[in-house]
Coordinates of C-alpha atoms in Angstrom, one line a residue:
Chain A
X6 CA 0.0 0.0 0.0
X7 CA 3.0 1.9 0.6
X8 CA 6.4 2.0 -2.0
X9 CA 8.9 4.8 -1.3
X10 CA 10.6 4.7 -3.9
X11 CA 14.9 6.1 -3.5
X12 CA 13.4 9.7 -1.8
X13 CA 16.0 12.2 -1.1
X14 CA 15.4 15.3 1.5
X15 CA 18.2 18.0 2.4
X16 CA 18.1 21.0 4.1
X17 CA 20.5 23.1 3.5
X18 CA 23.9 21.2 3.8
X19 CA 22.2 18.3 6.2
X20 CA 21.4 15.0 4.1
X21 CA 18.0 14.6 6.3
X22 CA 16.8 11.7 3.9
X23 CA 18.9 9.7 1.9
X24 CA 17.9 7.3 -0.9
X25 CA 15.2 5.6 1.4
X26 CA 12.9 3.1 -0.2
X27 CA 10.8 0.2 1.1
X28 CA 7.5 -1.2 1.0
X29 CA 4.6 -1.9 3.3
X30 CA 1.5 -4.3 2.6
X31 CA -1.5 -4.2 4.2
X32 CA -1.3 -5.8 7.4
X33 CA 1.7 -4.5 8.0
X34 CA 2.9 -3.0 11.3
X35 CA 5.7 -1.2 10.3
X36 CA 8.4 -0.1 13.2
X37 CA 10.2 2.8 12.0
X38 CA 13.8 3.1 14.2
X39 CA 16.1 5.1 14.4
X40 CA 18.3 7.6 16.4
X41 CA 16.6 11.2 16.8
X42 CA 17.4 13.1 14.4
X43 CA 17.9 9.9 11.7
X44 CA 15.3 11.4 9.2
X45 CA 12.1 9.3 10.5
X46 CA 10.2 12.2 11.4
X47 CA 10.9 13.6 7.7
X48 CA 10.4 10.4 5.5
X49 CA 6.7 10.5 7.4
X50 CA 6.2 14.2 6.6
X51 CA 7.0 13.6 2.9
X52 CA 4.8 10.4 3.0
X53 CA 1.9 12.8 4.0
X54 CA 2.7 15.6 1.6
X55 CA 3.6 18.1 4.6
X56 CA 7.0 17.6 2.7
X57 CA 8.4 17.8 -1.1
X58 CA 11.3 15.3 -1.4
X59 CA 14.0 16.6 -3.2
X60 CA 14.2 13.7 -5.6
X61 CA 12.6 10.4 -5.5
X62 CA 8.9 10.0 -5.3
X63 CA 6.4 7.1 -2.9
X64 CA 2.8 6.3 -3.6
X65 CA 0.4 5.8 -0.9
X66 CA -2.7 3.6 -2.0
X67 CA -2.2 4.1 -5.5
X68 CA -1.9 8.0 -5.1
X69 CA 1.6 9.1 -6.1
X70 CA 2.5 11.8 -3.4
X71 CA 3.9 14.6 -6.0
X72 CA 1.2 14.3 -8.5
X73 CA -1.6 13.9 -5.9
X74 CA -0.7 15.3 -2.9
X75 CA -4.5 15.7 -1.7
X76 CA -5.5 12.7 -2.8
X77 CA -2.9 10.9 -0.5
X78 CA -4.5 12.7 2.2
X79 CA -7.2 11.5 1.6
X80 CA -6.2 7.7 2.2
X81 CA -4.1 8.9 5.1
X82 CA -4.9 9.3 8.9
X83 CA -1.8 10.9 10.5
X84 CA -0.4 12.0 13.9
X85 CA 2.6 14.4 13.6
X86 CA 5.1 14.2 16.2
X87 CA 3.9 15.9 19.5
X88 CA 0.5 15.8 18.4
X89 CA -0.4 19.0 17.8
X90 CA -4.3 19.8 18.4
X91 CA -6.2 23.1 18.4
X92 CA -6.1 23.7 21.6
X93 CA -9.4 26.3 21.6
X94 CA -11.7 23.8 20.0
X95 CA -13.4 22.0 22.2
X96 CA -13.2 17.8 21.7
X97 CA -16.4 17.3 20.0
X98 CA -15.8 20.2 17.6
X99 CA -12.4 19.4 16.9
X100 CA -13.1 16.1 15.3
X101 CA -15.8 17.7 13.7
X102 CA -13.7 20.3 12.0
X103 CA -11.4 17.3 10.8
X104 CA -14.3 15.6 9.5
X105 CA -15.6 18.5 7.7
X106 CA -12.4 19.1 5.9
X107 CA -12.3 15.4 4.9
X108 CA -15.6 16.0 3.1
X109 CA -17.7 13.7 4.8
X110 CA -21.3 14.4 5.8
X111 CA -22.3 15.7 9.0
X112 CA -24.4 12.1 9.4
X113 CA -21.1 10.1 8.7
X114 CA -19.0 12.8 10.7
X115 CA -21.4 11.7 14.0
X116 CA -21.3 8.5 13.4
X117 CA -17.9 8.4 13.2
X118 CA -17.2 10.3 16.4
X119 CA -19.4 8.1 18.7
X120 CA -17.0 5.4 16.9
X121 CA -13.6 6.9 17.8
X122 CA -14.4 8.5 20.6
X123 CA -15.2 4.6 21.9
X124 CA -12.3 3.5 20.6
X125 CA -9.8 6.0 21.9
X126 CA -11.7 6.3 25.4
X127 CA -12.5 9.7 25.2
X128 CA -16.2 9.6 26.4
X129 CA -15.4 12.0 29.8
X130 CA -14.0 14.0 28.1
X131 CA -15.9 15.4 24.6
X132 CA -17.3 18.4 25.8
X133 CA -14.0 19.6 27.0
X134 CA -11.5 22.3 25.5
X135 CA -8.5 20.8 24.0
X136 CA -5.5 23.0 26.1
X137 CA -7.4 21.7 29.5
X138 CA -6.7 18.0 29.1
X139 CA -3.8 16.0 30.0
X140 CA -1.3 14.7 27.7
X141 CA -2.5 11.1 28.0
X142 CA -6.1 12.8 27.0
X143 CA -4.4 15.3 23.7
X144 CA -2.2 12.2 22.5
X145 CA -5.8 10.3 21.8
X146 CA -7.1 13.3 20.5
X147 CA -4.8 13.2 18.1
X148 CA -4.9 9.3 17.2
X149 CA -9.2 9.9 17.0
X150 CA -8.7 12.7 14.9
X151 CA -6.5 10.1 12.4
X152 CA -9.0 7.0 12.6
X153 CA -12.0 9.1 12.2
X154 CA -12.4 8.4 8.6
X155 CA -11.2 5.2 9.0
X156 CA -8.1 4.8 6.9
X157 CA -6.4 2.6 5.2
X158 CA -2.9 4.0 6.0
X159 CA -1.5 5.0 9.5
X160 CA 0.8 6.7 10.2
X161 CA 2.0 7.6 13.2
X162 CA 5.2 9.9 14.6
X163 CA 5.8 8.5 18.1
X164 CA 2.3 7.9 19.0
X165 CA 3.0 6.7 22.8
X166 CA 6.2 9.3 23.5
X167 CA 5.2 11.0 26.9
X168 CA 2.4 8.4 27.8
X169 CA 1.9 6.5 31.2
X170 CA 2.6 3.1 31.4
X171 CA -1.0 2.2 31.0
X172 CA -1.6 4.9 28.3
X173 CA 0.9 3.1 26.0
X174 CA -0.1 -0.7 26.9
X175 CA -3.7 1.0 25.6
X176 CA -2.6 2.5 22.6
X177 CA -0.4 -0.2 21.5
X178 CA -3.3 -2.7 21.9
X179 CA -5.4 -0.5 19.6
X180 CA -2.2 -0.4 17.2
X181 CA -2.6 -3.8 17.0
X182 CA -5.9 -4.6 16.8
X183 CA -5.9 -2.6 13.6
X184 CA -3.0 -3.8 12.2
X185 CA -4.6 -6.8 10.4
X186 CA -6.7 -4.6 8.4
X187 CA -4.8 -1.5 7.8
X188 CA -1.6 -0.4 6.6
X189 CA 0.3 1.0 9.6
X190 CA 4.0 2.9 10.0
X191 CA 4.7 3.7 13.5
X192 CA 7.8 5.7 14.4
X193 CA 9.6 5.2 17.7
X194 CA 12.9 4.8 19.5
X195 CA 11.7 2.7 22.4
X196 CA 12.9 -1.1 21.0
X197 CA 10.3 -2.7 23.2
X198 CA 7.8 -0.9 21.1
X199 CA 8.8 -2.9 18.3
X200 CA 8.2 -6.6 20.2
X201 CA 4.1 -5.0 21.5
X202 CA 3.1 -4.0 17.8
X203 CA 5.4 -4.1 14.8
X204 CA 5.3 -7.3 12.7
X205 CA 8.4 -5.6 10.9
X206 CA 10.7 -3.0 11.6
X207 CA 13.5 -0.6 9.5
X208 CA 16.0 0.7 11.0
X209 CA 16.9 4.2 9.6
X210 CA 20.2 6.2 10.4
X211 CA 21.7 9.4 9.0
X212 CA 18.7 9.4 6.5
X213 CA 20.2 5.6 5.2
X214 CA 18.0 2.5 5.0
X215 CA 20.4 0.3 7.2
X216 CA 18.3 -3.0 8.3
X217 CA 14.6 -4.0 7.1
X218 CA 13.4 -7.3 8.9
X219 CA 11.4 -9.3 11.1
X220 CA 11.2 -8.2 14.9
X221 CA 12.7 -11.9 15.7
X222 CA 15.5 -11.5 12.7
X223 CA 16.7 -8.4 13.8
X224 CA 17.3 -9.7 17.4
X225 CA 19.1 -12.5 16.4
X226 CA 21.4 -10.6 14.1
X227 CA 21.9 -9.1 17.9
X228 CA 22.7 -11.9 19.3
X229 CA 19.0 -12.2 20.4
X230 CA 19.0 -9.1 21.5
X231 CA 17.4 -5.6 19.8
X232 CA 19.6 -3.2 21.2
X233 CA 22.5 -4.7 20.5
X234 CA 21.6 -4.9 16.9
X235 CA 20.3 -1.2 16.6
X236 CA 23.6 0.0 18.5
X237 CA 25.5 -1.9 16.4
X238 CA 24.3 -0.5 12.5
X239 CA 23.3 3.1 13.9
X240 CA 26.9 3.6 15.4
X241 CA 29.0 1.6 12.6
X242 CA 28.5 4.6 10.2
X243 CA 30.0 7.1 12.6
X244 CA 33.0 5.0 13.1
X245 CA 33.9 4.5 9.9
Chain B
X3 CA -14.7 23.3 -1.7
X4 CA -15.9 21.9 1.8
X5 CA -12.8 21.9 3.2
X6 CA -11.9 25.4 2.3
X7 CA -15.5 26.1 3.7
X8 CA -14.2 23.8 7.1
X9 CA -11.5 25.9 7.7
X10 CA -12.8 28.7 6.8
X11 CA -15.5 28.5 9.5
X12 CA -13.1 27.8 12.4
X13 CA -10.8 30.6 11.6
X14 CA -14.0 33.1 11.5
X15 CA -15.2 31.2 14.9
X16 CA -11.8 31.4 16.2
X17 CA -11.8 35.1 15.9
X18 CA -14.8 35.1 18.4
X19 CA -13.1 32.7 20.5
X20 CA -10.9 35.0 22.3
X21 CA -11.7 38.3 24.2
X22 CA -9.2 39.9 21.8
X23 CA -11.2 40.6 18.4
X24 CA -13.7 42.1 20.9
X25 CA -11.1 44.3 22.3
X26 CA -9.7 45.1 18.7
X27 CA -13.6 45.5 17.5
X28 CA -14.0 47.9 20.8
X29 CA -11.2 50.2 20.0
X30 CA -11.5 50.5 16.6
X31 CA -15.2 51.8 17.1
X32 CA -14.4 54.1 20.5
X33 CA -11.6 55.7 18.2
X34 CA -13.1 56.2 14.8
X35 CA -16.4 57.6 16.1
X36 CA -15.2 59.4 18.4
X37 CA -12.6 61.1 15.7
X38 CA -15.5 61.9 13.9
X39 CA -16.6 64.0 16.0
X40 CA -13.9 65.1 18.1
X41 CA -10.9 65.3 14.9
X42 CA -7.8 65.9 16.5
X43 CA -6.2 68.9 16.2
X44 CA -3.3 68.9 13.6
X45 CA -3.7 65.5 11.6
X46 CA -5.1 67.1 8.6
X47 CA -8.8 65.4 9.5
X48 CA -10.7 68.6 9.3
X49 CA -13.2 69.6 11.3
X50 CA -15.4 67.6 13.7
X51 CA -18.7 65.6 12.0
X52 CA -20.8 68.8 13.7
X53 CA -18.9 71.5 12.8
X54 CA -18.6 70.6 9.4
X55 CA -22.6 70.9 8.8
X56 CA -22.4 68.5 6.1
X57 CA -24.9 65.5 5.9
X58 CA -22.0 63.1 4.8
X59 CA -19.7 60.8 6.3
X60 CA -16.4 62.4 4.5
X61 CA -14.8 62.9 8.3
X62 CA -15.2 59.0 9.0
X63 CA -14.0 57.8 5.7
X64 CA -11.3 59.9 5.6
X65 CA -10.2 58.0 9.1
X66 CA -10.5 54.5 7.7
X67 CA -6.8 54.1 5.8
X68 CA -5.2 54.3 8.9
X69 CA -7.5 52.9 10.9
X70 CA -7.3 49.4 9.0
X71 CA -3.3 50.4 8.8
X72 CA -3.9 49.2 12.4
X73 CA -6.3 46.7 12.2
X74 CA -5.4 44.8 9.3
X75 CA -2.1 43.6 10.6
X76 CA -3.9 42.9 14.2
X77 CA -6.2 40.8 13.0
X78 CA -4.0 39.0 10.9
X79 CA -0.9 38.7 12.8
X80 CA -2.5 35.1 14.8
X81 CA -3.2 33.6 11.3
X82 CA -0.2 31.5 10.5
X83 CA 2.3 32.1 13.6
X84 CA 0.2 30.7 15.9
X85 CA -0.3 27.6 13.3
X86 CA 3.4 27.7 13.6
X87 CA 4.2 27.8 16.4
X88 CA 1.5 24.8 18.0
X89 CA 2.6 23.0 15.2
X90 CA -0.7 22.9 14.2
X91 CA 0.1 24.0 10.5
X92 CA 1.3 20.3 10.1
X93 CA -1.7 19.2 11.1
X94 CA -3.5 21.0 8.8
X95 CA -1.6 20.9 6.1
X96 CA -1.8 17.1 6.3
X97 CA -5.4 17.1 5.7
X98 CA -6.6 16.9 2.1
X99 CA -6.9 20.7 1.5
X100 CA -4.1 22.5 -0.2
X101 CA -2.0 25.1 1.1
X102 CA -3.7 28.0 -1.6
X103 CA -6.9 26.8 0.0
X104 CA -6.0 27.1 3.1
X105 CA -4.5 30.2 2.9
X106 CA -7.7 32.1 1.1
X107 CA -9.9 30.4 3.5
X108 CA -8.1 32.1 6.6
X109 CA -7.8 35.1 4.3
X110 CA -11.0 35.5 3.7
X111 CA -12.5 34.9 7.5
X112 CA -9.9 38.0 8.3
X113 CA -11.7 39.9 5.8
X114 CA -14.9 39.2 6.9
X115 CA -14.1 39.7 10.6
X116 CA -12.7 43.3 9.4
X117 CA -16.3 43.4 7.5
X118 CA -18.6 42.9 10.8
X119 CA -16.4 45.7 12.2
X120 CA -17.2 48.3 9.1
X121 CA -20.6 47.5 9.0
X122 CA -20.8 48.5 12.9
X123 CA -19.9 51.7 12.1
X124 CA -22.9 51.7 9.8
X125 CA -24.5 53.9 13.1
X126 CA -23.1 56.9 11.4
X127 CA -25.2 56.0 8.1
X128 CA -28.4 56.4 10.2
X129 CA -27.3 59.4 12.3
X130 CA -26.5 61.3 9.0
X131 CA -29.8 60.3 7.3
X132 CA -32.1 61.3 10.4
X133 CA -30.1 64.5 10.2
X134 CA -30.0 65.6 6.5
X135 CA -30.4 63.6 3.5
X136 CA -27.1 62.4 2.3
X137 CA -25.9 61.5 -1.2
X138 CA -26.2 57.8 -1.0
X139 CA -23.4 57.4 -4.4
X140 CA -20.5 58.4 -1.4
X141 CA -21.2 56.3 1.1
X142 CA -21.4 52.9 -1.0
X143 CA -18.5 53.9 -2.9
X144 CA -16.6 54.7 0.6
X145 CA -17.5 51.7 2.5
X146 CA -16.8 49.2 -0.9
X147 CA -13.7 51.3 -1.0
X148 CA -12.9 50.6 2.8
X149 CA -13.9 46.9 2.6
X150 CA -11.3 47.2 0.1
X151 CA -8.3 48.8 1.8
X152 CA -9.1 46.1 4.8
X153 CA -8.5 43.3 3.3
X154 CA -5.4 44.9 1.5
X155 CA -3.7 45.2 4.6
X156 CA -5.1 42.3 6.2
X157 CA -3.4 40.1 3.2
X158 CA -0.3 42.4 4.3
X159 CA -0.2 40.9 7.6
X160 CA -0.6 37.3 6.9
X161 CA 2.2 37.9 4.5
X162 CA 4.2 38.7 8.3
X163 CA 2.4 36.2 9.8
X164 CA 3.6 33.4 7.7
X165 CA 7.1 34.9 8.0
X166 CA 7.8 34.9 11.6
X167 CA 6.6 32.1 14.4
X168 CA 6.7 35.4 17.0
X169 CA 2.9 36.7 16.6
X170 CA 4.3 40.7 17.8
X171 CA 7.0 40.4 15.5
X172 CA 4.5 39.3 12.6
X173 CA 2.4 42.6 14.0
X174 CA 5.3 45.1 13.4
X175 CA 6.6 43.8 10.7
X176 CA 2.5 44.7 9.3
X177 CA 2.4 47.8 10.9
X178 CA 5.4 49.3 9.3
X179 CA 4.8 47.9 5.8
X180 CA 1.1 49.1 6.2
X181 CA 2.3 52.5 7.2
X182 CA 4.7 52.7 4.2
X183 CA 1.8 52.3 2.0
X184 CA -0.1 54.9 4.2
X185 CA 2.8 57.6 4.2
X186 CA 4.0 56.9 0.3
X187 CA 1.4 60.0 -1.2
X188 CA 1.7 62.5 2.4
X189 CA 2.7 65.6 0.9
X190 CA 5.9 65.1 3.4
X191 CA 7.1 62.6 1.4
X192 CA 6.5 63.8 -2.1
X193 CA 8.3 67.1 -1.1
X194 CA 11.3 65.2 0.1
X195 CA 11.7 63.6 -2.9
X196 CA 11.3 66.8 -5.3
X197 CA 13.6 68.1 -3.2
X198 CA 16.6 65.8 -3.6
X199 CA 18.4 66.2 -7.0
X200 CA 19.3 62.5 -7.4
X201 CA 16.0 61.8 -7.0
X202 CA 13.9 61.8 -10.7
X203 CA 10.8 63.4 -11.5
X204 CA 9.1 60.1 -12.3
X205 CA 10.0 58.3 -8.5
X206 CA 8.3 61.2 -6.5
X207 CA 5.2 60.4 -9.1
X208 CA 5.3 56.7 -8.7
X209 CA 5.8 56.8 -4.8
X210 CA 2.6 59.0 -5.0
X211 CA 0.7 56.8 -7.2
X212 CA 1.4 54.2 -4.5
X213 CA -0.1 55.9 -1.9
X214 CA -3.6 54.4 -0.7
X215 CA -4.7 57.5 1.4
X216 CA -4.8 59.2 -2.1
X217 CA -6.9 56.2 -4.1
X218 CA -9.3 56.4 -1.6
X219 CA -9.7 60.0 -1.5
X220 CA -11.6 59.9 -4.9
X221 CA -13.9 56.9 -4.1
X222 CA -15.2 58.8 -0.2
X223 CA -16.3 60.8 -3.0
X224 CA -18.0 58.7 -5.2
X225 CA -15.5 59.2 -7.9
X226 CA -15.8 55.2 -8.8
X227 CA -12.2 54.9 -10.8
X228 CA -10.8 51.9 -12.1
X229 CA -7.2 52.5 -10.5
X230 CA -8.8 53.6 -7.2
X231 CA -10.4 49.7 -7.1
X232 CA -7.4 47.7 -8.8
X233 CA -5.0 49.2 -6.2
X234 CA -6.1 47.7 -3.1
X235 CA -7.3 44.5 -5.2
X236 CA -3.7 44.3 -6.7
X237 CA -2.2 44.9 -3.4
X238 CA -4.4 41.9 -1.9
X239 CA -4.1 39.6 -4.2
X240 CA -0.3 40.0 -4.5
X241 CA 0.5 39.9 -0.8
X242 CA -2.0 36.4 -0.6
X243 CA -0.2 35.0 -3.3
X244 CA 3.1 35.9 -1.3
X245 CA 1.5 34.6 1.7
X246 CA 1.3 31.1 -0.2
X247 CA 4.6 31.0 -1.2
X248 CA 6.3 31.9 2.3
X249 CA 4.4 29.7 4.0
X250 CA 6.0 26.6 1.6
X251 CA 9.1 28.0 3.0
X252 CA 8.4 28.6 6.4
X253 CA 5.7 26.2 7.4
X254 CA 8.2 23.2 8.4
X255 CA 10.6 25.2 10.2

């Protein structure tokens, strides 16, 4: 559903993005790792149009992301990194506004609140203005917001960073529970995020592709271990 | 279309949503009517609405360049900084409506926000037509002409405000380009320039031709003039497309 094909970001003299390319099926959890600052956050902003690539080009269910920016979009449900929410809205007519701008009817728009609001556990709290909730409550703001026009592509900058134990045991279990049906990318640097969700995982590094493999293949090219493993190819290019 | 519509309603709600357009709304009534009656001394405003014995609204137009000077860069100086800053603009960028779209939307909810604020100063039409019997031809042509210069200066702030992430910086920034425009035709400047021998004939013209005070002159007036109407429309039009193009630049940074 997803095929990046070689994409190429700089800015300025910094190689964010460097010749990535991969592809992810339907059914797919991807685990997208790397050390900050290894160009995941990018490669996800060009996969939602936020960002041109510089050369290179990926389509996203069928949609090629330079010739149809908007219809990517469309098949996308995204949560940038942080999660950034309008924080004067109140819940309800946040996810209203989202749906509105995704074209779908007012019917289909409350239907499809009820739905999300179930799934993300946000029934306490839908009357509510966005800046006055905690960060457990904005992060599932911001993962409703993406499933409320139920996608086929996720994707997902960091989606349990600054959660509570619990919080991310519940996110991760609705990561999953999609995950047979969707298309899913889910960026992270927590390795024991990759054993809950991700039925593959990429290792990225200095905007290079440097591993692409099963959870259980990468850990035992690490001796069994996952941190080894990532240690091991995200430090080999700085010896060298 | 709906989603230009979508974001065009929360930007105009969003307006409402904070104690501030009220505040802006507030002053920019308190000070214009009360010029018009009470001009002060020494701007060149001429003489106060009663003194003047004239069943027209001449004093309160002639107010309304400067006024919107002001305005046009407050009201727009939240539009894309604050996106930018919350991070927001990713959000919304990431939705399926284009940057152009949403860019005129938030443009054109300024505009109307500066609207509801001219048409509150409609009182004045009713006080002069329970007074005298004015020439209606004026008073469309000054208020279509106001409209107008709003919404050129408005489109002059969210040119700022797509430039900087700091919202005061994004109001300065407005202010003194909106004050340039303002000051270009004073007679101060256009004797400067005559005055300084490097300076050609032709640049004291075209700094005059610039000025907006002077294109609206004509139109409080009713003098309907093609030039006095492109102006503000080509300023508009050129700072939103501007606004569009900084934004590709600035919005990931």
């Amino acid at each position: 559903m997803i095929k990046v094909d070689r994409i190429t970001k700089r800015f300025g003299s910094i190689v964010a993005v460097d010749g990535v390319e991969f592809e992810v099926q339907r059914g797919e959890v991807l685990g997208f790792l790397g050390p900050n600052g290894a160009g995941k956050s990018t490669t996800m902003k060009i996969l939602t149009c936020f960002l041109e690539p510089d050369s290179g080009t990926a389509t996203v269910a069928g949609h090629d992301i330079l010739r149809d920016p908007v219809g990517v979009r469309r098949q996308i449900g995204y949560v940038p990194e942080n999660a950034p929410l309008y924080g004067d809205m109140t819940v309800a007519s946040f996810l209203k506004f989202v749906g509105s701008v995704r074209g779908m009817s007012s019917g289909s728009i409350r239907g499809a609140i009820d739905r999300v609001v179930e799934q993300c556990a946000l029934s306490g709290v839908v009357q509510q203005t966005i800046e006055t909730l905690s960060k457990g409550y904005k992060r599932r703001v911001g993962l409703a917001q993406a499933l409320l026009h139920d996608p086929d592509v996720l994707i997902l900058d960091e989606p349990t960073d600054g959660l509570d134990p619990n919080q991310k045991h519940h996110v991760r279990e609705m990561i999953r529970g999609m995950g047979a049906e969707k298309c899913i990318v889910i960026s992270t640097h927590i390795l024991e995020e990759v054993d809950a969700v991700c039925s593959r995982a990429i290792i990225i590094g200095r905007g290079r592709l440097l591993a692409d493999g099963k959870p259980d293949e990468l850990k035992a090219r690490g001796g069994g271990r996952l941190d080894v493993y990532f240690r091991k190819v995200t430090t080999d290019g700085e010896a060298a | 279309m709906s989603a230009t519509v979508a974001v065009f309603k929360r930007e105009l709600r969003s307006y409402f949503g904070t104690p501030l357009a009220y505040v802006f709304l507030v002053i920019f009534l308190v000070v214009t009517l009360y010029s018009t009656f009470y001009p002060m001394q020494g701007m060149g405003l001429g003489v106060g609405f009663f003194q003047a014995r004239d069943a027209s609204l001449r004093t309160m137009f002639s107010l309304f360049p400067a006024m919107f000077a002001f305005l046009g860069p407050a009201a727009a100086m939240r539009m894309w900084a604050e996106e930018r800053r919350s991070g927001t603009v990713e959000l919304l960028l990431t939705l399926p409506v284009t940057i152009r779209q949403a860019v005129l939307a938030k443009f054109v909810a300024g505009w109307v926000f500066l609207g509801i604020g001219l048409l509150l100063t409609t009182s004045m039409v009713w006080t002069v037509s329970w007074l005298g019997d004015p020439d209606t031809g004026p008073i469309w042509s000054g208020y279509i002409g106001a409209f107008l210069l709003a919404g050129a200066f408005l489109a002059i702030g969210s040119f700022f405000s797509a430039l900087s992430k700091n919202q005061l910086i994004a109001l300065l920034l407005g202010l003194v380009a909106s004050a340039l425009l303002i000051l270009a035709g004073s007679p101060a400047a256009v004797r400067f320039l005559d005055s300084q021998s490097w300076a050609p004939h032709f640049l004291s013209d075209l700094v005059e031709s610039l000025s907006v005070v002077d294109n609206y002159e004509g139109m409080q007036l009713g003098m309907i003039e093609p030039r006095a109407f492109l102006f503000p429309i080509v300023v508009m039009s050129g700072f939103v497309a501007a606004t569009v193009v900084m934004l590709n630049e600035t919005k990931a940074r």
